[in-house]
Coordinates of N, CA and C in Angstrom, one line a residue:
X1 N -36.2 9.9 -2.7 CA -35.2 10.9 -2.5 C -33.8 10.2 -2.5
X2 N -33.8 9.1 -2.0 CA -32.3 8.2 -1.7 C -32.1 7.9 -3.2
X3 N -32.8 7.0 -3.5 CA -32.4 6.5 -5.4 C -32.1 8.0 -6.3
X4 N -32.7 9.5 -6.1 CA -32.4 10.6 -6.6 C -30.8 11.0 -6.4
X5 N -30.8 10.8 -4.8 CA -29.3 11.3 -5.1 C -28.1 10.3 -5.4
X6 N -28.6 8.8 -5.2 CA -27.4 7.6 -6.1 C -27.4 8.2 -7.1
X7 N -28.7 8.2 -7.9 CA -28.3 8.4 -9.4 C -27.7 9.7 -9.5
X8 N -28.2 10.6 -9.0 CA -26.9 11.7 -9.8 C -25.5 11.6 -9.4
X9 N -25.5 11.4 -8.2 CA -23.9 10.9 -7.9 C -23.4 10.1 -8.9
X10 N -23.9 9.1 -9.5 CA -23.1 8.7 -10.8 C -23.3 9.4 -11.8
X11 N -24.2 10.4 -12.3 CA -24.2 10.7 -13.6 C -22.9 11.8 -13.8
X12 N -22.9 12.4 -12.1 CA -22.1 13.7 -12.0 C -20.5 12.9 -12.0
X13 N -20.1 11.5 -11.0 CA -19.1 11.2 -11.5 C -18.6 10.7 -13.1
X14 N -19.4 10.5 -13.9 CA -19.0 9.9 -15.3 C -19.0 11.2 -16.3
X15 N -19.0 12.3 -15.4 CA -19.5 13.5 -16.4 C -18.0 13.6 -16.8
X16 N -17.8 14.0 -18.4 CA -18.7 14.1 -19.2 C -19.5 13.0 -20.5
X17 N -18.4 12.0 -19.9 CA -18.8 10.9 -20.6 C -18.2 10.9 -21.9
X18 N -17.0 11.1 -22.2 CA -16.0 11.1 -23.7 C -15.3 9.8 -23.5
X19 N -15.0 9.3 -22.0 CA -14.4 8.2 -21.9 C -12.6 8.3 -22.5
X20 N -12.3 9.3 -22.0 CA -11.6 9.9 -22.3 C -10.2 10.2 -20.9
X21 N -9.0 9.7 -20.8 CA -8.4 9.6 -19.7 C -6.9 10.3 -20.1
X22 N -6.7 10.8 -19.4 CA -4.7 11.3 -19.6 C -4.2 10.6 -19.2
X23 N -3.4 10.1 -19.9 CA -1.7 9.2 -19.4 C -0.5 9.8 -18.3
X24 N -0.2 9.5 -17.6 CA 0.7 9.9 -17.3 C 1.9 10.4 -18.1
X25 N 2.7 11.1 -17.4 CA 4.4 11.5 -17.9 C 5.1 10.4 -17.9
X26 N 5.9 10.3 -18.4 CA 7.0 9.4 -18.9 C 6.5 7.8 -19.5
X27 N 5.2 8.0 -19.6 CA 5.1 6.8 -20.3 C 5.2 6.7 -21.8
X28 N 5.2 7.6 -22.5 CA 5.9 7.7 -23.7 C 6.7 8.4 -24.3
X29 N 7.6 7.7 -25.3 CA 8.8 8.8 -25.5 C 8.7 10.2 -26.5
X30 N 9.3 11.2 -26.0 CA 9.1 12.2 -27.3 C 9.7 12.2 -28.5
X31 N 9.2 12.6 -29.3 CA 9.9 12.5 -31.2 C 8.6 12.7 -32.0
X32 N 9.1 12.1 -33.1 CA 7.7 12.3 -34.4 C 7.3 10.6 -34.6
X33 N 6.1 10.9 -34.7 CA 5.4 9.4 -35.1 C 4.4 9.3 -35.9
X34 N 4.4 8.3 -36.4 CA 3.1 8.1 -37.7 C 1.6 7.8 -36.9
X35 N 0.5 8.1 -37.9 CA -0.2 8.0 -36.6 C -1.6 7.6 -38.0
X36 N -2.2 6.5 -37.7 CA -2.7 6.3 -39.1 C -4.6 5.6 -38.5
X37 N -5.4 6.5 -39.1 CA -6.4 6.6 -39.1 C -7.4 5.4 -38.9
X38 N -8.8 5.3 -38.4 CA -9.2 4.1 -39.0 C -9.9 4.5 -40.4
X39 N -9.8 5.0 -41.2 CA -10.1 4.8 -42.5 C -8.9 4.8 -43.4
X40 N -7.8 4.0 -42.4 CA -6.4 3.8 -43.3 C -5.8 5.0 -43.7
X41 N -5.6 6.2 -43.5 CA -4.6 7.5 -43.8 C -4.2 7.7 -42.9
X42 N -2.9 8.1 -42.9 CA -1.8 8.3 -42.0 C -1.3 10.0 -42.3
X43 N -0.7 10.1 -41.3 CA 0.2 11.6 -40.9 C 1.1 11.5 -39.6
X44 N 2.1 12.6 -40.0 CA 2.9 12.4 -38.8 C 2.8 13.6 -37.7
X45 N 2.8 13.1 -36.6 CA 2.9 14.5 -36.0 C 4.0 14.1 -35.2
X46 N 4.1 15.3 -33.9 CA 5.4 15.5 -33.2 C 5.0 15.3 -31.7
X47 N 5.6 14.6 -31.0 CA 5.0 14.9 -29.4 C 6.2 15.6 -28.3
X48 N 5.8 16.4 -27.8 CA 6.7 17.1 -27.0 C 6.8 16.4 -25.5
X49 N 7.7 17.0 -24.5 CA 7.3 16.7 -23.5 C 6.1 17.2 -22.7
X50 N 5.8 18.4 -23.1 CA 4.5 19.2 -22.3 C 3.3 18.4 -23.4
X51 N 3.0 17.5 -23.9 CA 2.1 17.6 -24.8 C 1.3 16.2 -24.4
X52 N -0.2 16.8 -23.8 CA -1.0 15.3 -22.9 C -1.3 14.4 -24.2
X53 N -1.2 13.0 -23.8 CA -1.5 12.5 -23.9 C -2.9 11.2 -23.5
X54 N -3.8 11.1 -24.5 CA -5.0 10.6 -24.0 C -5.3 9.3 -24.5
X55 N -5.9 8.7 -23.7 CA -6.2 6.8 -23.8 C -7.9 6.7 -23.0
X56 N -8.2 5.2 -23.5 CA -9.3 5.3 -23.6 C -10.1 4.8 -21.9
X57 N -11.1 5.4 -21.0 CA -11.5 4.9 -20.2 C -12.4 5.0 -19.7
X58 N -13.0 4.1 -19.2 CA -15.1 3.7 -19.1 C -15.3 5.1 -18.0
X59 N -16.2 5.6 -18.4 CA -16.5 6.7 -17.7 C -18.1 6.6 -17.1
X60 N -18.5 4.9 -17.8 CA -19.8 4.5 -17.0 C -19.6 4.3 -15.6
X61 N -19.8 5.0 -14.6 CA -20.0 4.3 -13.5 C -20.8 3.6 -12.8
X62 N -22.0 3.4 -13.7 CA -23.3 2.7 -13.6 C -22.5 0.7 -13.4
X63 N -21.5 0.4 -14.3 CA -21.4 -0.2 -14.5 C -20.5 -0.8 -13.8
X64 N -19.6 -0.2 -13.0 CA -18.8 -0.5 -11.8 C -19.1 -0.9 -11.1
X65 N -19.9 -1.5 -10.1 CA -20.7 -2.0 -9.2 C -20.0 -1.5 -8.1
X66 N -19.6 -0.1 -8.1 CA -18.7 0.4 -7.2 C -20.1 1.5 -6.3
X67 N -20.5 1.3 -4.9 CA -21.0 2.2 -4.4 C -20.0 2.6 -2.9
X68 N -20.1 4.1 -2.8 CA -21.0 5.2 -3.5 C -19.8 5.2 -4.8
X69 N -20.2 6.0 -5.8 CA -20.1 6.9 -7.3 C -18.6 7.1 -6.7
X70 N -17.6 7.0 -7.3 CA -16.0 7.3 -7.1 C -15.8 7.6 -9.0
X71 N -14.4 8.3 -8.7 CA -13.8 9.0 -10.1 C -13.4 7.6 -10.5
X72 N -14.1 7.8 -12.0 CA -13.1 6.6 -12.7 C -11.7 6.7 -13.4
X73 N -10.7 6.5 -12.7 CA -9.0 6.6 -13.2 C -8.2 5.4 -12.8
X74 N -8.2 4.3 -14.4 CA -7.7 3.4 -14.4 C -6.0 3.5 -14.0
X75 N -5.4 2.1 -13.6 CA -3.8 2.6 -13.3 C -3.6 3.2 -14.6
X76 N -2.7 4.5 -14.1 CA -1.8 4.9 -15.4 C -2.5 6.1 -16.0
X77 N -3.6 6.5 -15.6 CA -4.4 7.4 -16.2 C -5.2 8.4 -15.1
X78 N -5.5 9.9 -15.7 CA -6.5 10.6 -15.1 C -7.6 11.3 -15.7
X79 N -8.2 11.1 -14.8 CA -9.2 11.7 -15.2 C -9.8 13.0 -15.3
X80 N -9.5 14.0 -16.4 CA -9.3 15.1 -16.6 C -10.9 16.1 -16.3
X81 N -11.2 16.1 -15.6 CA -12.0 16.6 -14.4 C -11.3 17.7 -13.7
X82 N -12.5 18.6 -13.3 CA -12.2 20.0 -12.5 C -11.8 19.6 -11.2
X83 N -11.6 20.6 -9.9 CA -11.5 19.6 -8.7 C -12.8 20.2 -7.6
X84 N -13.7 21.1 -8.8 CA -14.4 21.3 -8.4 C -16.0 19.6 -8.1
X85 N -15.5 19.4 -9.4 CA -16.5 18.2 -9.7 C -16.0 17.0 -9.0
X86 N -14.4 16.9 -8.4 CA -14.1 15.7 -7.8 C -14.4 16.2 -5.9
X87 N -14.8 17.7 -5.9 CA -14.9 17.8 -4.7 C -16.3 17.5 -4.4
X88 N -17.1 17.9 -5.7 CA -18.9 17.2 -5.5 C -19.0 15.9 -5.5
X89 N -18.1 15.3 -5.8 CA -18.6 13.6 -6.1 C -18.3 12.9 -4.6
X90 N -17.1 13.9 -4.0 CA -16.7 13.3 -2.4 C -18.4 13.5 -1.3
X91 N -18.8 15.1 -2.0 CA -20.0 15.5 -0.7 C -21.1 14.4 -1.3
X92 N -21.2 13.8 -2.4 CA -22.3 12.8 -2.8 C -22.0 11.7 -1.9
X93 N -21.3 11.3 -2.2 CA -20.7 9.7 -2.0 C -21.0 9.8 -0.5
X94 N -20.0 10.8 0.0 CA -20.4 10.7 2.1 C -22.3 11.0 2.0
X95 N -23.3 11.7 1.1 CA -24.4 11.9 1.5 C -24.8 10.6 1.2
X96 N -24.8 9.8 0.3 CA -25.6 8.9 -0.3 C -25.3 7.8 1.2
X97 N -23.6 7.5 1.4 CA -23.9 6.7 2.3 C -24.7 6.9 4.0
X98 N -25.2 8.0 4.3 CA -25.5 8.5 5.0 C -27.0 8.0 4.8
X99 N -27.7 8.7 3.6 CA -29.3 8.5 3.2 C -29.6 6.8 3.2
X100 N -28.9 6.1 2.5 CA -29.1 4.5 2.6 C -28.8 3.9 4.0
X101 N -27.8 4.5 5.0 CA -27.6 3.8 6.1 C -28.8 4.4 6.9
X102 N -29.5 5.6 6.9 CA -30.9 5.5 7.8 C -31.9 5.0 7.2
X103 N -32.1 5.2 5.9 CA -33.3 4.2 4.8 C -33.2 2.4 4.9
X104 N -32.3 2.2 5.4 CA -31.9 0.9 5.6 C -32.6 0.7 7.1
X105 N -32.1 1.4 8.4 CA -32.4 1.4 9.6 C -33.8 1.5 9.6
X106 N -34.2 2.3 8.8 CA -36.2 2.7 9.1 C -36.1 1.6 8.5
X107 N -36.0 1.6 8.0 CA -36.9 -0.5 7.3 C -36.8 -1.4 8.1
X108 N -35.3 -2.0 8.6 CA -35.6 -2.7 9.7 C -36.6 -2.3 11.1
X109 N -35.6 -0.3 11.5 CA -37.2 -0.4 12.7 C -38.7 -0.5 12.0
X110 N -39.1 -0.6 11.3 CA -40.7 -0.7 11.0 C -40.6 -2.0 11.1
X111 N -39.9 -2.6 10.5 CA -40.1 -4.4 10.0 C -39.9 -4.6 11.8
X112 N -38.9 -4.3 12.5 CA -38.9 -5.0 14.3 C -40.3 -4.8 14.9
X113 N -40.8 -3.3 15.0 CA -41.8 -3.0 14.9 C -42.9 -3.7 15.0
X114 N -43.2 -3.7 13.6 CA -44.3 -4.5 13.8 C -44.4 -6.2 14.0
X115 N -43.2 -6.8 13.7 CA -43.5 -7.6 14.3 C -43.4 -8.1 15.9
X116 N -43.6 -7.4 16.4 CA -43.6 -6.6 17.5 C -44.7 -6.6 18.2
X117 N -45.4 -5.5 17.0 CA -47.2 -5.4 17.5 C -47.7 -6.9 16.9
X118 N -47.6 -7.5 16.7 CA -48.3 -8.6 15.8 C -48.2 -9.9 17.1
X119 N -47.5 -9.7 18.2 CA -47.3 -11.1 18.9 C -48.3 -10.8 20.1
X120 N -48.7 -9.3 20.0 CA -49.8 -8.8 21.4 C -50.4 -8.6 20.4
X121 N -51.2 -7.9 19.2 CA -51.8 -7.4 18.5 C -52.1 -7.9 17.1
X122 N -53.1 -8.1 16.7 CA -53.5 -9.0 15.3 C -53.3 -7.5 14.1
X123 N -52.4 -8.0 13.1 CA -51.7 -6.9 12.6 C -52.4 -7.0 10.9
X124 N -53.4 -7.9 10.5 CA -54.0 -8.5 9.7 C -55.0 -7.2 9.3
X125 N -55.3 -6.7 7.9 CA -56.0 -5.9 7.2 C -56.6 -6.0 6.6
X126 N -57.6 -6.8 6.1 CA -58.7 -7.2 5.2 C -58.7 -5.6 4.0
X127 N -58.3 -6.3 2.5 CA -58.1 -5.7 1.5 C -59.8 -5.1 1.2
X128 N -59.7 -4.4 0.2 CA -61.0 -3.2 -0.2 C -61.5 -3.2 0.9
X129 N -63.0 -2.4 0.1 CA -63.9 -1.9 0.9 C -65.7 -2.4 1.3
X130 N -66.1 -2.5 2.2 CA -67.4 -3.0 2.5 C -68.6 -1.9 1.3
X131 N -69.0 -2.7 0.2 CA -69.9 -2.2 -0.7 C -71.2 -1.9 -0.2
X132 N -71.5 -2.9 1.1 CA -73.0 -2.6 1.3 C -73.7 -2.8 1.0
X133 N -73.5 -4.1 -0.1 CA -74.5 -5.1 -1.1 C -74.7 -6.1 -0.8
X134 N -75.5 -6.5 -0.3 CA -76.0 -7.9 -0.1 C -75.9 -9.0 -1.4
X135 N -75.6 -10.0 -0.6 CA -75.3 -11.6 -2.2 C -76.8 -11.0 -2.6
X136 N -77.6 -11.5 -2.3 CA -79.3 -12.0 -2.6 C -79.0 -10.8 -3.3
X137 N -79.0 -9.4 -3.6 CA -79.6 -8.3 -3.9 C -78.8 -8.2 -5.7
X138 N -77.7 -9.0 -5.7 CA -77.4 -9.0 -7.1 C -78.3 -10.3 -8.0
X139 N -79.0 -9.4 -8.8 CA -79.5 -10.5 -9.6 C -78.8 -11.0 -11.1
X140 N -77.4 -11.1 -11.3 CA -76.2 -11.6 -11.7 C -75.8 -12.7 -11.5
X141 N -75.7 -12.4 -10.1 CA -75.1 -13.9 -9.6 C -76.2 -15.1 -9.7
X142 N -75.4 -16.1 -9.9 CA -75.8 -17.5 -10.1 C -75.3 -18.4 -8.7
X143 N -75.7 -19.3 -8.2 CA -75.3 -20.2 -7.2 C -75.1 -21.5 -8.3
X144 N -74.1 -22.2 -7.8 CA -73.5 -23.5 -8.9 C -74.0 -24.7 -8.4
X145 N -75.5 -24.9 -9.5 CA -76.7 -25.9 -9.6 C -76.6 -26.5 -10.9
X146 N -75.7 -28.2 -10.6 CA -75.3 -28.8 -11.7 C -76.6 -28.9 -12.5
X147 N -76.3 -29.1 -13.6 CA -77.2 -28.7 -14.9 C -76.7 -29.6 -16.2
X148 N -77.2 -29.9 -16.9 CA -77.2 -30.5 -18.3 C -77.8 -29.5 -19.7
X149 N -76.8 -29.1 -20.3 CA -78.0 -28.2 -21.3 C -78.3 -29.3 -22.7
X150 N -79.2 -29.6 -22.9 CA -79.2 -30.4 -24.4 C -80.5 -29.5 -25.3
X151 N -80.0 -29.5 -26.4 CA -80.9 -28.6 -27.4 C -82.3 -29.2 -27.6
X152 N -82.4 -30.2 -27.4 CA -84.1 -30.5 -27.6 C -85.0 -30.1 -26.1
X153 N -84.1 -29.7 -25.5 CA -85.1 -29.1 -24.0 C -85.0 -27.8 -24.1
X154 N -85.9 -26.7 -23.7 CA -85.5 -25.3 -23.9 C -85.7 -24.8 -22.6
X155 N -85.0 -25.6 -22.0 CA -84.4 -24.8 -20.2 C -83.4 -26.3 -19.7
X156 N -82.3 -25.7 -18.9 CA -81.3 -26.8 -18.7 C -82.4 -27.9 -18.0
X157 N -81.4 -29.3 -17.8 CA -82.3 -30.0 -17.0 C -81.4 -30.0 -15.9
X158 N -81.7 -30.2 -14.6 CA -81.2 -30.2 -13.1 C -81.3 -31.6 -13.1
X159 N -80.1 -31.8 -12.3 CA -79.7 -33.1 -11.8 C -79.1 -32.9 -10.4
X160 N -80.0 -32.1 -9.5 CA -79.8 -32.6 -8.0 C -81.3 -32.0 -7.0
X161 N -81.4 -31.9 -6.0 CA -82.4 -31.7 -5.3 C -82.6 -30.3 -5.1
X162 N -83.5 -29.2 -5.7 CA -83.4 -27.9 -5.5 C -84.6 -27.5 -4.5
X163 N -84.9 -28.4 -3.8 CA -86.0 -27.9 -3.0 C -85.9 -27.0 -2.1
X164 N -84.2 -26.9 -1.6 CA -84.0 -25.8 -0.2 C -83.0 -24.8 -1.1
X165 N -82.8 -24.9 -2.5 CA -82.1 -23.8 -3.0 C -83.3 -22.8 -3.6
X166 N -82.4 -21.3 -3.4 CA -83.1 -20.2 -3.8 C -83.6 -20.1 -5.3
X167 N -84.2 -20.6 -6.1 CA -85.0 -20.5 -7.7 C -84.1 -19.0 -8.2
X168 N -83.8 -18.0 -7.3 CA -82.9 -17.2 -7.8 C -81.6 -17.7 -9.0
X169 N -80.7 -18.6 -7.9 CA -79.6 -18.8 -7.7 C -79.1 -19.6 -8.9
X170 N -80.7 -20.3 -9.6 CA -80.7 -21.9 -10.7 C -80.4 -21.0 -11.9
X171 N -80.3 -20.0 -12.4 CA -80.4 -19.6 -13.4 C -81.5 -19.4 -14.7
X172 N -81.8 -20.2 -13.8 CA -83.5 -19.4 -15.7 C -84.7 -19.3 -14.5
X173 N -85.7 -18.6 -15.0 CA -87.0 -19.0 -14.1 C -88.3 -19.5 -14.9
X174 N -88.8 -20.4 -14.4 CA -90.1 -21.0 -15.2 C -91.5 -20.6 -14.6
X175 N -91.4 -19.1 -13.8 CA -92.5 -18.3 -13.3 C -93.1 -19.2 -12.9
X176 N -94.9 -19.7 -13.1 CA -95.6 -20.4 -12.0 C -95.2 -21.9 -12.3
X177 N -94.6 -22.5 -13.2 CA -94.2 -23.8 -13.1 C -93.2 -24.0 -12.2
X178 N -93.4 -25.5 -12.1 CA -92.2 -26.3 -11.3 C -91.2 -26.9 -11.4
X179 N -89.7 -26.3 -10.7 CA -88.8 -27.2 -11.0 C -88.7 -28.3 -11.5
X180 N -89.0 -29.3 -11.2 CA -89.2 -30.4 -11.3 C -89.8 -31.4 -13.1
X181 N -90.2 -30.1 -13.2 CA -90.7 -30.7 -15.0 C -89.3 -31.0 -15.5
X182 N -88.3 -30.3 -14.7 CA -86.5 -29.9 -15.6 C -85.7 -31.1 -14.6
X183 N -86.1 -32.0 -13.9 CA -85.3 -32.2 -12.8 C -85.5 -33.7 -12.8
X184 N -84.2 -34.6 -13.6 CA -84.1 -35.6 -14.0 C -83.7 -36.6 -12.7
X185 N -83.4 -36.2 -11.3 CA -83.6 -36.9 -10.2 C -84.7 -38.0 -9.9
X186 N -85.5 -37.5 -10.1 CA -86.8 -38.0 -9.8 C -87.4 -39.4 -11.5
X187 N -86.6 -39.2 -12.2 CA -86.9 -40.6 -13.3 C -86.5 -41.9 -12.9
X188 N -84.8 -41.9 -12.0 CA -84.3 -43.0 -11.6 C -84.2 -43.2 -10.0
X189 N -85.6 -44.2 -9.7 CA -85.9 -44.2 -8.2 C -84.1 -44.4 -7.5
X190 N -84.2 -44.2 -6.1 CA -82.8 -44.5 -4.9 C -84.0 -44.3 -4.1
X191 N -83.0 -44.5 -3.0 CA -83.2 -45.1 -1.6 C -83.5 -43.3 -1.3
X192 N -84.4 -43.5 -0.1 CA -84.7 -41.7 0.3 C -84.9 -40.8 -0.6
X193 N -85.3 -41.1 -1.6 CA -86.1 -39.5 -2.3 C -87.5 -39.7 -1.9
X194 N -87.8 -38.1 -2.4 CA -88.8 -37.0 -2.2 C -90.3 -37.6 -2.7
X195 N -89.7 -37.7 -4.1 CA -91.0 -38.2 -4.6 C -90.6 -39.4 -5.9
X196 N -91.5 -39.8 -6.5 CA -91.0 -41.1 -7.5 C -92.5 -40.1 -8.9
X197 N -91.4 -40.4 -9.9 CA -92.4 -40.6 -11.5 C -93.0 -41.5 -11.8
X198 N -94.0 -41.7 -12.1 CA -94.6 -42.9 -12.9 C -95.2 -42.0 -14.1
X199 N -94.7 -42.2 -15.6 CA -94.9 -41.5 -16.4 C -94.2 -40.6 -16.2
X200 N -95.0 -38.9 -16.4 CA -94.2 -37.8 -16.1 C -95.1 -37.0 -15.4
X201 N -95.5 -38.4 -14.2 CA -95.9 -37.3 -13.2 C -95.0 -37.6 -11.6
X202 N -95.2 -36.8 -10.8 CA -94.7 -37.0 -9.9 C -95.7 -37.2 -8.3
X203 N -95.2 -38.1 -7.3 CA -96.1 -38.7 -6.7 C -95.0 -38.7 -5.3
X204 N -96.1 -38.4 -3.9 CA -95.1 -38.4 -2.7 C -94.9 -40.1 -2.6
X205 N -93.8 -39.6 -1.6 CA -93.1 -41.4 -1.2 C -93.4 -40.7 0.1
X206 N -92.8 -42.0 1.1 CA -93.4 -42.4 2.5 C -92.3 -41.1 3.2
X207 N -91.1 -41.1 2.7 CA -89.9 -40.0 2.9 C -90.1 -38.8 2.8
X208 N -90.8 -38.7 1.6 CA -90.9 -37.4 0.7 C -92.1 -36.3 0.6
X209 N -92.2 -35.3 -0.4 CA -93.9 -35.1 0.2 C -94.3 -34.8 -1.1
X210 N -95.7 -34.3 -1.3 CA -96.4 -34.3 -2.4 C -95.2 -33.4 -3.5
X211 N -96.1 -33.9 -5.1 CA -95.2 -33.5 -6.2 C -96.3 -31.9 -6.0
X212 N -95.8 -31.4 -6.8 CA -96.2 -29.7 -7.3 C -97.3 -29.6 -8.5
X213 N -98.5 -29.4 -8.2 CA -99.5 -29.0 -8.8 C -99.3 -29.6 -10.4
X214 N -98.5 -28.5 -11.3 CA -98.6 -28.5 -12.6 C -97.8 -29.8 -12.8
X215 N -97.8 -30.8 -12.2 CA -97.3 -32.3 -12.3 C -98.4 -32.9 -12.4
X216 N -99.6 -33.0 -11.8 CA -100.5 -33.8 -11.5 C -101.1 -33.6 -12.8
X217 N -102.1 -35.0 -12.7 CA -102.6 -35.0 -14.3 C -102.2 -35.7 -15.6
X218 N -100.9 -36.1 -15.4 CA -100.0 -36.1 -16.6 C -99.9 -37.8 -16.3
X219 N -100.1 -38.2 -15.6 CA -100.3 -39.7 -16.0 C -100.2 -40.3 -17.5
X220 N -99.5 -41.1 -17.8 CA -99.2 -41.9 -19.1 C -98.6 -40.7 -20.0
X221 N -98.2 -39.6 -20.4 CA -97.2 -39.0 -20.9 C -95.7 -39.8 -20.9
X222 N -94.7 -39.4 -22.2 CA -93.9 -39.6 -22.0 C -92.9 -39.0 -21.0
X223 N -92.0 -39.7 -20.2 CA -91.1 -39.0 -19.2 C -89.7 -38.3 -20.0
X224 N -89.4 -37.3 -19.0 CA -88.4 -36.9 -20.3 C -87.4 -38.0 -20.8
X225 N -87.3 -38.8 -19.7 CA -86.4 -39.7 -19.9 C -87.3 -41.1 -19.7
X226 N -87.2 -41.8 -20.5 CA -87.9 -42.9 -20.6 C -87.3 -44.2 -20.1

């Protein structure tokens, strides 16, 4: 509503926009004078005393950085306007500064306001809305289980301990097989692991506990990694 009535207050002061201003009296003398076109042709005409004269003046008020919206009448000139229209631009100008000086006020009181409520009261909103979807219940989502993809294996190989992560979360599933056929941890012994390879099978340590079924057996096979 406030930016509505700035702006017409200027559109209604620059009306009609010819840029177009009267001279005063006595600023130029009467007689006949040449008066020569811009496409180079001339004529003479006559000027009287009663006879206005007009010169050129910005009728942009946008560009004035003048608020509120006032008549534009450079020294020396007027602005050939009703006094109807200079009586509207006075009721603008007193309304506009009225509407911005309480639009101004409500902003500060809300802005005192609330900080205000905020020094007894936690004034903090948490954006959207509760979906009602549980993580686990999207089977989309992935949990971030470093991986290696190389083309001669046809499922990534895992390179950390998935024994307490959800088989959801790893991204591919190998139905009744075991992690661990994929899971190059277990090729290069350390201190505290689970289980140790010999070949490409897998075997408990004193730390760790038994390997997974479809492991056993596989004695003297190549390991994936040799």
């Amino acid at each position: 509503m406030s930016s509505f009535a700035v702006g017409t207050s200027y559109f209604i002061a620059g009306f009609p926009y010819d840029n177009v201003c009267v001279r005063g009296e006595g600023l130029i003398n009467t007689g006949s004078y040449q008066v020569q076109l811009s496409n180079g042709n001339t004529f003479d005409t006559i000027i009287y005393d009663d006879t206005p004269i007009y010169d050129y003046c910005n009728h942009n008020s946008w560009t004035s950085g003048i608020f509120p919206a006032q008549v534009s009448e450079p020294d020396g000139l007027e602005n050939p306007m009703s006094d109807d229209q200079r009586i509207l631009i006075k009721v603008f100008a007193f309304m506009n500064v009225i509407v911005m000086s309480i639009y101004i006020l409500w902003y500060l009181l809300v802005a005192l306001v609330r900080q205000a409520k905020s020094l007894v009261k936690g004034a903090y909103e948490p954006p959207g809305q509760v979906q009602n979807i549980d993580f686990s219940s999207v089977n989309e989502i992935f949990g971030y289980v470093p991986q290696a993809k190389l083309p001669e294996f046809d499922h990534p190989l895992l390179l950390c301990d998935v024994d307490e992560v959800d088989h959801g979360l790893i991204g591919y599933d190998l139905r009744n097989q075991s992690y661990d056929r994929y899971n190059i941890i277990y090729d290069v012994p350390f201190e505290g692991m689970k289980r140790r390879r010999f070949g490409n099978a897998l075997f408990r340590t004193e730390s760790g506990q038994e390997a997974s079924d479809d492991s056993k057996g596989n004695v003297g096979k190549t390991p994936i990694f040799d």
